């Protein structure tokens, strides 16, 4: 067991932080007002290979592995979780293609998304909910093509050009399968962006598919494999979400250290008050616990060829980190007193961002039942 | 013509804590100083005009091989290293001798770049000693360098003026940090750094005499005591007045 970053990991972590400080931080106001990431930031992330960190070099990825991915996303998210999401959703999609796409699909779609020229999306959730049993979108086989119809809800980054992995019910088997669709192809349209309370930068929309035709080869994996594809992809997606909310914990921690050192109350800095000390120590403790759990999830993803092996750990990590992020954000506001509720204090933003963690990519309530099934089955 | 950049491994200054006015260096990772990275960035830019390679030179303890990856990720083409645990706290005169010997191992050296001073000790003694040892001219405080055939034209940043001078090559040039903002290395360049060529020498391989005993004794190296004065001001004007009266606005 070794709890130490390699030099390469240290440098990748630093690259992400330096980029976030140098290029994203000065653009935060713009991102908040326009709800969009400026093109220069997307270009900068392309140049630094941040869009494809964990994806293998064979298909145009950086090949840096999931441990480095966690480290980099954490740093970017500590400055802007909204920007980090565009990376994580792209890697989520790329990982699904890498695991289950045919050679032809990988060659056609992965290199463009690895450079960040195209940005991937994943569409599971529908107006009725995110549970696979609720999927109503259909993929009807007609000769060499599938014809897709349906509505997907809350889909991140689907306003950018690029491939979209869409989960739909396959007509011959009635099972859920993943299909690759090019965004903005004939029959594809999107709603106005949802007006969400936090995570500015990467808007989400509803996606409408009306008689969208794709080649049969754009189905991921084999028939009847759909649920496995879904579960394994979602397990990798949780690495992204865990890293992003680890980043908000780090941000809250840094803000509190700074504020408590600078704010003078009754003639002395806040750091000299025992209650504040206790709150900050609790944040430090929670940050350490969350980060080593998230780094370990990256390690497990690197070590396990079959990503099905990390489903339980990814759910546990996602729940712990996102719940912790909300607790820490709450406590950070406390330390800031009323200032913490003001728009121009970063902790108010951290609060509105953190609250997203437990609700997304499977609510934590849902994940508890996933893990319960897994561990109780084993104990029988 | 090749460009040599000397870089020094220093403890990550952002992670040093001060206890009893002394730095605590336990568990602090080694990094390259910012000014060395500016020198490296200047070297990478010069490389285009001289069609040579950027060769990073460094002397230090066993961690140097790992630390130098940062320079190889940020544009260095190869590294020449002298690795010895005694070098971690060697005198600047010893370091200069070692660096000069390492530079002699490199072919076709045109420009040798240094940061103006290292970010940890900032003694600023190594550059002149290396130049003297090699018998090359030395230029300090460079903020711009152009190579023109056998000459380098160097703009020096002086207190209230710039000075432009020409110097025959090979020459030793130390730079100020404004010369270039260091690049942020990409993920793939970080991963490729490991595979770039590295020549690693031990002290014995260099064929130089290292004087025994120390030429320099550090008598004291303490963090300044910072005390708040606790002066409360009611307006910016008042603040300016106080700062002026303490002669803090005149620099
Ligand atoms: C910012 C953001 C980005 C998103 N991006 C995407 C995207 O790119 N792609 C995508 O497909 N989706 C996306 N979503 C949707 C999101 O993943 C789902 O809305 C989320 O997983 C919640 O699922 P739901 O809508 O089914 O649950 P809801 O209907 O919102 O949940 C209702 C309640 O039921 C509970 N519940 C549901 N199922 C169970 C269960 N089995 N056991 C116990 N309790 C349960 C929930 O915990 C919750 O309390 C995004 C959402 C947000 C907010």
XYZ file of C-alpha atoms and ligand atoms in Angstrom:
684
model
C 0.000 0.000 0.000
C 1.439 3.346 -0.947
C -0.321 6.662 -0.402
C 1.944 8.818 -2.514
C 1.526 10.484 -5.876
C 4.020 9.725 -8.621
C 5.916 12.683 -10.076
C 3.738 12.467 -13.190
C 0.588 12.584 -11.090
C 1.913 15.567 -9.142
C 2.666 17.374 -12.394
C -0.728 16.587 -13.944
C -2.415 17.846 -10.772
C -0.360 21.024 -11.010
C -1.106 21.489 -14.710
C -4.826 21.349 -13.951
C -4.568 23.783 -11.043
C -2.304 26.225 -12.857
C -4.668 26.230 -15.817
C -7.684 26.731 -13.576
C -6.019 29.606 -11.723
C -4.580 31.256 -14.810
C -7.459 30.829 -17.260
C -10.702 29.811 -15.548
C -10.638 31.966 -12.394
C -10.524 35.284 -14.295
C -13.524 34.131 -16.376
C -15.781 33.092 -13.471
C -18.012 36.183 -13.668
C -18.442 35.683 -17.391
C -19.318 32.004 -16.904
C -21.877 32.884 -14.242
C -23.515 35.632 -16.305
C -23.487 33.930 -19.697
C -23.982 30.355 -18.428
C -21.373 29.268 -20.959
C -17.698 28.408 -21.009
C -15.668 30.878 -23.105
C -14.097 29.328 -26.202
C -10.537 30.166 -25.012
C -11.046 27.953 -21.972
C -12.247 25.050 -24.113
C -9.261 25.602 -26.419
C -6.854 25.682 -23.472
C -8.238 22.428 -22.118
C -7.847 20.860 -25.563
C -4.199 21.899 -25.732
C -3.476 20.418 -22.325
C -5.208 17.102 -23.254
C -7.682 17.479 -20.401
C -10.608 16.185 -22.450
C -9.254 12.652 -22.703
C -7.034 12.118 -19.666
C -7.971 8.526 -18.759
C -8.697 7.272 -22.284
C -6.140 4.979 -23.906
C -3.708 6.342 -26.446
C -4.846 3.818 -29.060
C -7.941 5.945 -29.747
C -6.397 9.348 -29.265
C -6.569 9.603 -25.463
C -3.800 10.856 -23.182
C -3.465 7.474 -21.488
C -2.827 9.012 -18.071
C -5.205 6.700 -16.197
C -8.065 7.333 -13.812
C -5.901 8.276 -10.827
C -4.530 11.255 -12.725
C -8.035 12.008 -13.965
C -9.325 12.312 -10.392
C -6.441 14.596 -9.436
C -6.948 16.896 -12.419
C -10.734 17.133 -12.177
C -10.529 17.881 -8.459
C -8.309 20.889 -9.132
C -10.392 22.236 -12.011
C -13.596 21.768 -10.038
C -12.106 23.610 -7.074
C -12.158 26.684 -9.305
C -15.225 25.827 -11.402
C -17.205 22.595 -11.077
C -19.327 23.759 -14.022
C -16.265 23.677 -16.264
C -15.098 20.348 -14.822
C -18.421 18.774 -15.801
C -17.799 19.215 -19.496
C -14.603 17.174 -19.116
C -16.258 14.509 -17.007
C -19.239 14.016 -19.296
C -16.913 13.775 -22.293
C -14.751 11.150 -20.561
C -17.885 9.329 -19.408
C -19.021 9.009 -23.037
C -15.551 8.126 -24.299
C -15.210 5.395 -21.673
C -18.518 3.853 -22.785
C -17.290 3.785 -26.389
C -13.892 2.444 -25.362
C -15.452 -0.399 -23.372
C -18.288 -1.392 -25.659
C -17.992 0.259 -29.089
C -17.085 -1.756 -32.176
C -13.670 -1.037 -33.665
C -15.385 1.017 -36.349
C -17.364 3.102 -33.854
C -14.230 3.757 -31.772
C -12.241 4.871 -34.797
C -15.031 7.068 -36.082
C -16.016 8.875 -32.893
C -13.254 8.679 -30.311
C -10.378 10.713 -31.825
C -12.542 13.819 -32.352
C -13.925 13.680 -28.821
C -10.455 13.019 -27.375
C -9.141 16.275 -28.815
C -12.178 18.121 -27.452
C -13.157 19.218 -30.968
C -16.356 17.265 -30.367
C -17.871 16.855 -26.934
C -19.734 13.737 -25.922
C -22.949 13.466 -23.943
C -24.738 10.574 -22.270
C -28.529 10.381 -22.242
C -30.252 8.086 -19.806
C -32.773 10.163 -17.867
C -36.273 10.655 -19.280
C -39.166 12.812 -18.118
C -40.390 9.939 -15.937
C -37.023 9.446 -14.273
C -33.548 7.995 -14.521
C -34.399 4.409 -13.601
C -33.677 2.105 -16.579
C -37.072 0.478 -16.112
C -38.697 3.789 -17.016
C -37.003 4.157 -20.398
C -39.585 4.776 -23.119
C -37.258 5.893 -25.917
C -37.358 3.249 -28.639
C -34.841 1.928 -31.134
C -36.679 0.034 -33.833
C -34.645 -2.074 -36.186
C -35.330 -1.473 -39.892
C -32.904 -3.421 -42.094
C -29.378 -2.087 -41.511
C -30.599 0.801 -39.405
C -32.123 1.622 -36.081
C -34.791 4.316 -35.907
C -34.837 6.190 -32.599
C -37.740 8.100 -31.082
C -38.163 9.588 -27.632
C -37.363 12.390 -25.185
C -34.411 12.562 -22.807
C -34.296 14.969 -19.875
C -31.528 16.987 -18.156
C -28.831 16.047 -20.688
C -25.503 17.770 -20.097
C -23.453 19.277 -22.925
C -25.863 18.218 -25.647
C -25.672 21.703 -27.161
C -22.102 21.002 -28.343
C -21.406 19.083 -31.559
C -20.274 15.516 -30.963
C -21.466 11.978 -30.352
C -24.216 11.219 -27.857
C -24.670 7.820 -26.224
C -28.361 7.299 -25.819
C -30.015 4.509 -23.897
C -33.168 3.206 -25.583
C -35.331 0.102 -25.694
C -34.236 -2.177 -28.542
C -37.245 -3.402 -30.540
C -36.321 -7.090 -30.992
C -35.416 -7.835 -27.368
C -37.294 -5.141 -25.447
C -34.055 -4.510 -23.546
C -32.155 -1.302 -22.845
C -29.170 -0.767 -25.144
C -26.731 2.069 -25.755
C -26.708 3.706 -29.218
C -24.356 6.318 -30.640
C -26.086 9.268 -32.288
C -24.429 12.341 -33.741
C -25.869 15.429 -32.124
C -27.669 17.742 -34.547
C -28.241 14.951 -37.070
C -31.604 14.855 -38.853
C -34.392 14.387 -36.321
C -32.298 15.648 -33.324
C -33.370 18.764 -31.509
C -33.009 20.245 -28.032
C -35.053 22.382 -25.664
C -34.083 25.714 -24.185
C -31.449 25.146 -21.479
C -32.785 24.340 -17.994
C -32.367 27.289 -15.666
C -30.464 25.564 -12.889
C -29.475 27.128 -9.561
C -25.777 26.220 -9.689
C -22.961 24.616 -11.667
C -22.869 27.426 -14.234
C -20.953 26.752 -17.418
C -22.303 23.528 -18.797
C -25.991 23.848 -19.539
C -28.316 20.869 -19.737
C -31.284 20.467 -22.028
C -34.001 18.044 -22.991
C -33.217 16.110 -26.156
C -35.882 15.176 -28.685
C -35.305 12.345 -31.114
C -37.725 12.088 -33.993
C -37.082 9.256 -36.449
C -33.327 9.531 -36.000
C -31.699 6.896 -38.207
C -28.341 5.326 -37.332
C -26.468 2.316 -38.724
C -26.968 -0.956 -36.809
C -23.257 -0.906 -35.985
C -23.799 2.165 -33.770
C -25.332 -0.014 -31.090
C -22.856 -0.554 -28.252
C -21.955 -4.128 -27.330
C -24.134 -7.136 -28.130
C -27.888 -7.465 -27.896
C -28.887 -8.333 -24.316
C -25.714 -6.715 -22.992
C -27.343 -3.351 -22.517
C -27.783 -3.383 -18.774
C -24.164 -4.314 -18.201
C -23.080 -1.490 -20.506
C -25.216 0.888 -18.562
C -23.934 -0.218 -15.170
C -20.267 -0.279 -16.117
C -20.444 3.096 -17.842
C -22.258 4.653 -14.916
C -19.625 3.267 -12.548
C -16.947 5.141 -14.487
C -19.135 8.233 -14.656
C -19.197 8.287 -10.859
C -15.431 8.772 -10.827
C -16.016 12.098 -12.547
C -18.797 13.172 -10.204
C -16.817 12.144 -7.123
C -13.784 14.117 -8.295
C -15.845 17.205 -9.057
C -17.455 17.344 -5.616
C -14.116 16.571 -4.027
C -13.061 19.764 -5.791
C -15.869 21.752 -4.173
C -14.768 20.418 -0.759
C -11.226 21.549 -1.474
C -12.508 24.957 -2.553
C -14.557 25.350 0.629
C -11.562 24.305 2.720
C -9.276 26.821 1.012
C -11.821 29.626 1.287
C -12.315 28.999 5.008
C -8.602 28.935 5.726
C -8.177 32.215 3.904
C -11.190 33.925 5.406
C -10.601 32.799 8.971
C -7.029 34.034 8.769
C -7.985 37.446 7.398
C -11.219 38.277 9.185
C -10.560 40.157 12.386
C -13.255 39.816 15.011
C -12.979 41.453 18.429
C -9.409 42.335 17.574
C -8.170 38.886 16.605
C -8.424 36.664 13.559
C -11.245 34.101 13.464
C -8.662 31.323 13.548
C -8.148 32.108 17.225
C -11.701 31.203 18.180
C -12.065 27.631 19.308
C -15.414 27.006 17.615
C -14.018 28.194 14.303
C -10.918 26.080 14.821
C -13.124 23.068 15.425
C -15.165 23.719 12.274
C -12.041 24.081 10.178
C -10.502 20.932 11.615
C -13.696 19.051 10.770
C -13.489 20.310 7.207
C -9.846 19.219 7.011
C -10.775 15.794 8.355
C -13.625 15.389 5.878
C -11.470 16.554 2.988
C -8.803 13.967 3.820
C -11.363 11.170 4.091
C -13.110 12.162 0.863
C -9.972 12.610 -1.149
C -8.350 9.315 -0.300
C -11.598 7.534 -1.031
C -11.842 9.261 -4.417
C -8.163 8.637 -5.239
C -8.710 4.990 -4.366
C -11.649 4.828 -6.772
C -9.304 6.070 -9.507
C -6.848 3.370 -8.494
C -9.540 0.680 -8.623
C -10.579 1.813 -12.095
C -6.971 1.612 -13.276
C -6.484 -1.836 -11.751
C -9.722 -3.468 -12.919
C -9.946 -4.409 -16.559
C -13.616 -5.283 -15.984
C -15.171 -2.063 -14.741
C -18.123 -4.083 -13.487
C -15.910 -4.786 -10.466
C -16.035 -1.207 -9.258
C -19.801 -0.655 -9.291
C -20.189 -0.898 -5.530
C -17.100 1.165 -4.739
C -18.055 3.861 -7.209
C -21.497 4.157 -5.604
C -20.059 4.262 -2.076
C -17.485 6.869 -3.039
C -19.988 9.037 -4.897
C -22.370 8.994 -1.934
C -19.702 9.791 0.627
C -18.036 12.549 -1.349
C -21.246 14.281 -2.444
C -22.842 14.123 1.011
C -19.613 15.401 2.534
C -19.481 18.220 -0.015
C -22.889 19.464 1.160
C -21.890 19.270 4.828
C -18.640 21.087 4.196
C -20.290 23.796 2.098
C -22.807 24.351 4.888
C -20.097 24.643 7.476
C -18.079 26.963 5.223
C -21.033 29.334 5.101
C -21.214 29.183 8.875
C -17.597 30.226 9.212
C -18.266 33.175 6.903
C -21.298 34.377 8.883
C -23.650 36.538 6.838
C -20.950 37.244 4.285
C -21.213 33.592 3.289
C -24.661 34.286 1.886
C -23.535 37.105 -0.361
C -23.222 36.530 -4.101
C -19.702 37.909 -4.257
C -18.366 35.453 -1.673
C -17.177 32.222 -3.240
C -18.705 30.038 -0.508
C -22.223 31.029 -1.541
C -21.451 29.685 -4.985
C -19.885 26.541 -3.512
C -23.097 25.910 -1.609
C -25.294 26.197 -4.705
C -22.926 23.902 -6.614
C -22.486 21.313 -3.862
C -26.181 20.658 -3.470
C -26.194 19.119 -6.970
C -23.948 16.201 -5.997
C -26.388 13.979 -4.101
C -29.114 14.526 -6.732
C -27.229 13.671 -9.911
C -25.977 10.527 -11.627
C -28.280 8.436 -9.506
C -29.638 10.042 -6.365
C -27.842 8.919 -3.234
C -31.088 7.309 -2.071
C -31.114 5.149 -5.179
C -27.433 4.299 -4.771
C -27.999 3.122 -1.224
C -30.393 0.528 -2.540
C -27.903 -0.491 -5.254
C -25.203 -1.049 -2.649
C -27.593 -2.739 -0.237
C -28.471 -5.311 -2.885
C -24.799 -5.916 -3.563
C -23.501 -6.317 -0.023
C -26.517 -8.153 1.361
C -26.344 -10.624 -1.515
C -22.740 -11.350 -0.598
C -23.424 -11.849 3.066
C -26.020 -14.547 2.372
C 23.987 25.014 -31.549
C 22.545 23.680 -28.286
C 21.047 25.660 -25.457
C 21.782 24.605 -21.926
C 19.484 25.542 -19.057
C 20.591 24.981 -15.490
C 17.704 24.219 -13.142
C 17.754 23.696 -9.409
C 15.590 21.407 -7.367
C 14.133 23.259 -4.403
C 11.503 22.397 -1.803
C 8.005 23.462 -2.876
C 7.899 26.876 -1.228
C 4.106 26.833 -0.989
C 4.203 23.773 1.215
C 6.842 24.893 3.686
C 5.647 25.675 7.156
C 7.607 27.831 9.552
C 8.109 26.573 13.075
C 10.208 28.556 15.560
C 11.174 30.841 12.675
C 12.758 27.933 10.802
C 11.406 26.184 7.724
C 10.041 22.671 8.260
C 11.080 20.652 5.216
C 9.752 17.217 6.186
C 7.480 15.723 3.521
C 7.813 18.776 1.314
C 8.123 17.645 -2.317
C 10.910 18.910 -4.570
C 10.031 21.154 -7.491
C 11.799 23.511 -9.859
C 11.924 27.190 -9.008
C 9.710 29.543 -11.032
C 12.580 31.638 -12.300
C 14.327 28.501 -13.608
C 11.141 27.670 -15.454
C 11.181 31.131 -17.014
C 14.758 30.468 -18.154
C 13.623 27.169 -19.643
C 10.767 28.851 -21.486
C 13.231 31.383 -22.918
C 15.461 28.491 -24.011
C 12.596 26.743 -25.787
C 11.839 29.914 -27.700
C 15.519 30.451 -28.616
C 15.731 26.895 -29.848
C 13.553 27.728 -32.832
C 16.080 30.293 -34.059
C 19.239 28.225 -33.529
C 17.941 24.799 -34.552
C 19.527 23.037 -31.638
C 18.336 21.139 -28.625
C 17.412 22.346 -25.169
C 19.514 20.469 -22.654
C 18.617 20.718 -19.000
C 21.476 20.483 -16.507
C 21.016 19.902 -12.815
C 22.936 18.661 -9.796
C 21.302 17.326 -6.694
C 20.459 14.360 -4.538
C 18.700 11.160 -5.610
C 15.398 12.928 -6.225
C 16.785 14.984 -9.072
C 15.917 12.369 -11.689
C 12.258 12.686 -10.749
C 12.310 16.456 -10.292
C 13.826 17.104 -13.700
C 10.795 15.512 -15.373
C 9.077 18.840 -14.837
C 11.638 20.525 -17.078
C 11.487 17.751 -19.663
C 7.689 18.077 -19.695
C 7.960 21.829 -20.242
C 10.113 21.734 -23.359
C 13.559 20.366 -22.391
C 14.753 17.811 -24.974
C 17.223 15.952 -22.788
C 18.848 16.137 -19.360
C 22.377 15.949 -18.039
C 22.297 15.249 -14.329
C 24.829 14.925 -11.572
C 23.352 12.877 -8.818
C 24.919 12.654 -5.399
C 23.402 12.878 -1.951
C 26.194 15.178 -0.736
C 25.047 17.784 -3.269
C 21.841 18.514 -1.396
C 23.569 20.986 0.899
C 26.781 21.664 -0.946
C 28.355 25.134 -1.094
C 27.588 27.224 -4.145
C 31.275 26.984 -5.126
C 31.035 23.196 -5.239
C 27.764 23.302 -7.153
C 29.295 25.687 -9.699
C 32.265 23.403 -10.224
C 29.998 20.400 -10.689
C 27.695 22.206 -13.120
C 30.643 23.487 -15.171
C 32.010 19.933 -15.402
C 28.611 18.630 -16.477
C 28.287 21.365 -19.122
C 31.709 20.390 -20.496
C 30.244 16.983 -21.292
C 27.775 18.569 -23.729
C 28.637 19.160 -27.399
C 28.139 22.365 -29.311
C 27.005 24.563 -26.434
C 25.959 28.069 -27.530
C 23.936 29.664 -24.762
C 23.909 28.637 -21.106
C 20.903 30.002 -19.263
C 20.345 30.373 -15.543
C 17.672 31.998 -13.426
C 18.965 35.174 -11.791
C 19.027 33.465 -8.402
C 17.528 30.317 -6.953
C 14.156 30.636 -5.303
C 15.322 29.058 -2.037
C 18.698 30.605 -1.135
C 19.028 33.289 -3.757
C 22.767 33.541 -3.187
C 23.250 34.378 -6.887
C 26.830 33.118 -6.716
C 26.640 30.063 -8.939
C 26.247 31.819 -12.282
C 29.461 33.849 -12.139
C 31.410 30.913 -10.785
C 30.264 28.666 -13.644
C 31.135 31.338 -16.217
C 34.569 31.795 -14.662
C 35.191 28.057 -14.540
C 34.233 27.629 -18.211
C 36.002 30.834 -19.256
C 32.903 32.187 -20.991
C 31.519 35.732 -20.801
C 28.605 36.295 -18.480
C 25.551 38.560 -18.765
C 23.056 39.106 -15.950
C 19.461 40.391 -15.625
C 18.490 39.370 -19.147
C 14.898 40.024 -20.122
C 15.270 39.365 -23.828
C 17.776 37.314 -25.814
C 18.266 37.046 -29.567
C 20.927 34.915 -31.171
C 22.510 36.409 -34.265
C 25.174 34.108 -35.747
C 28.126 33.977 -33.370
C 26.649 36.658 -31.088
C 23.794 37.019 -28.666
C 22.027 40.359 -28.309
C 20.787 40.629 -24.756
C 18.440 43.220 -23.256
C 19.263 43.667 -19.579
C 16.632 44.917 -17.197
C 18.333 47.491 -14.959
C 16.706 49.516 -12.222
C 15.630 52.472 -14.303
C 16.720 51.572 -17.813
C 17.263 48.737 -20.235
C 20.716 48.023 -21.555
C 21.265 46.168 -24.810
C 24.598 44.464 -25.228
C 26.154 41.974 -27.594
C 28.175 39.072 -26.358
C 30.128 36.406 -28.283
C 28.928 32.833 -27.854
C 29.247 30.578 -25.989
C 28.068 32.719 -23.099
C 26.468 32.302 -19.698
C 23.297 34.373 -19.355
C 21.122 34.710 -16.275
C 17.549 35.847 -16.736
C 14.926 37.718 -14.756
C 11.491 36.165 -14.430
C 9.814 38.672 -16.816
C 11.693 37.112 -19.713
C 8.897 34.607 -20.292
C 5.914 33.237 -18.489
C 6.576 29.505 -18.032
C 4.188 27.315 -20.004
C 1.764 24.887 -18.401
C 2.836 21.458 -19.679
C 0.172 19.280 -21.299
C -0.754 15.877 -19.915
C 0.871 14.033 -22.811
C 4.089 16.037 -22.568
C 4.239 15.154 -18.865
C 3.855 11.473 -19.679
C 6.451 11.662 -22.456
C 9.035 13.340 -20.220
C 9.923 10.008 -18.694
C 11.116 8.723 -22.073
C 13.404 11.635 -22.957
C 17.166 10.940 -22.898
C 18.954 11.469 -19.605
C 22.690 11.225 -18.911
C 23.325 10.672 -15.225
C 26.773 11.188 -13.742
C 28.108 10.518 -10.269
C 30.553 12.987 -8.770
C 33.398 10.529 -9.422
C 32.588 10.443 -13.138
C 33.322 14.139 -13.567
C 37.053 14.030 -12.822
C 37.031 17.144 -10.666
C 38.499 17.888 -7.271
C 35.838 18.684 -4.713
C 37.368 20.681 -1.882
C 36.776 19.070 1.481
C 35.373 21.256 4.217
C 33.014 24.146 3.759
C 33.805 27.579 2.403
C 30.552 28.988 3.638
C 29.041 28.719 7.090
C 25.437 29.709 7.577
C 25.275 31.567 10.854
C 21.572 32.143 10.934
C 18.634 31.710 8.559
C 15.452 32.773 10.312
C 12.072 33.880 9.082
C 11.408 37.525 9.923
C 9.168 38.110 12.877
C 5.940 39.587 11.599
C 4.052 41.670 14.052
C 0.844 43.477 13.307
C 1.022 47.114 14.244
C -2.704 47.240 14.818
C -3.098 50.755 13.420
C -6.712 51.389 12.460
C -7.273 53.850 9.636
C -10.538 55.488 8.699
C -9.847 56.400 5.094
C -7.571 55.630 2.171
C -6.037 59.087 2.516
C -5.065 58.347 6.070
C -3.576 54.991 5.026
C -1.530 56.646 2.298
C -0.290 59.232 4.787
C 0.878 56.595 7.241
C 2.533 54.501 4.554
C 4.323 57.607 3.313
C 5.460 58.553 6.778
C 6.984 55.091 7.120
C 8.586 55.527 3.695
C 6.817 52.458 2.352
C 5.420 54.049 -0.782
C 8.614 55.388 -2.255
C 10.240 52.274 -3.639
C -26.864 19.109 -13.429
C -27.471 17.840 -13.876
C -26.931 17.196 -14.977
C -27.501 16.007 -15.427
N -26.951 15.416 -16.526
C -27.508 14.278 -17.011
C -26.973 13.668 -18.200
O -26.037 14.157 -18.809
N -27.540 12.530 -18.626
C -28.589 11.950 -17.973
O -29.040 10.908 -18.425
N -29.130 12.517 -16.862
C -28.616 13.665 -16.371
N -29.148 14.257 -15.242
C -30.285 13.634 -14.596
C -29.943 12.992 -13.272
O -28.909 12.066 -13.385
C -31.184 12.344 -12.698
O -32.198 13.287 -12.652
C -30.877 11.820 -11.322
O -30.158 10.625 -11.443
C -32.145 11.597 -10.531
O -32.907 10.576 -11.121
P -34.474 10.651 -11.243
O -34.780 11.849 -12.032
O -34.960 9.348 -11.692
O -34.937 10.774 -9.800
P -36.004 11.755 -9.274
O -37.288 11.541 -9.961
O -35.408 13.112 -9.343
O -36.079 11.200 -7.804
C -37.224 11.260 -7.016
C -36.964 10.661 -5.657
O -37.048 9.253 -5.708
C -35.926 8.661 -5.121
N -35.629 7.413 -5.802
C -35.620 7.208 -7.125
N -35.352 5.921 -7.393
C -35.179 5.303 -6.215
C -34.894 3.947 -5.833
N -34.741 2.997 -6.715
N -34.782 3.683 -4.509
C -34.947 4.645 -3.590
N -35.243 5.915 -3.908
C -35.353 6.258 -5.200
C -34.851 9.697 -5.310
O -33.816 9.536 -4.358
C -35.612 10.965 -5.076
O -35.743 11.199 -3.712
C -28.619 15.452 -14.772
C -29.156 16.103 -13.670
C -28.615 17.309 -13.234
C -29.242 17.993 -12.092
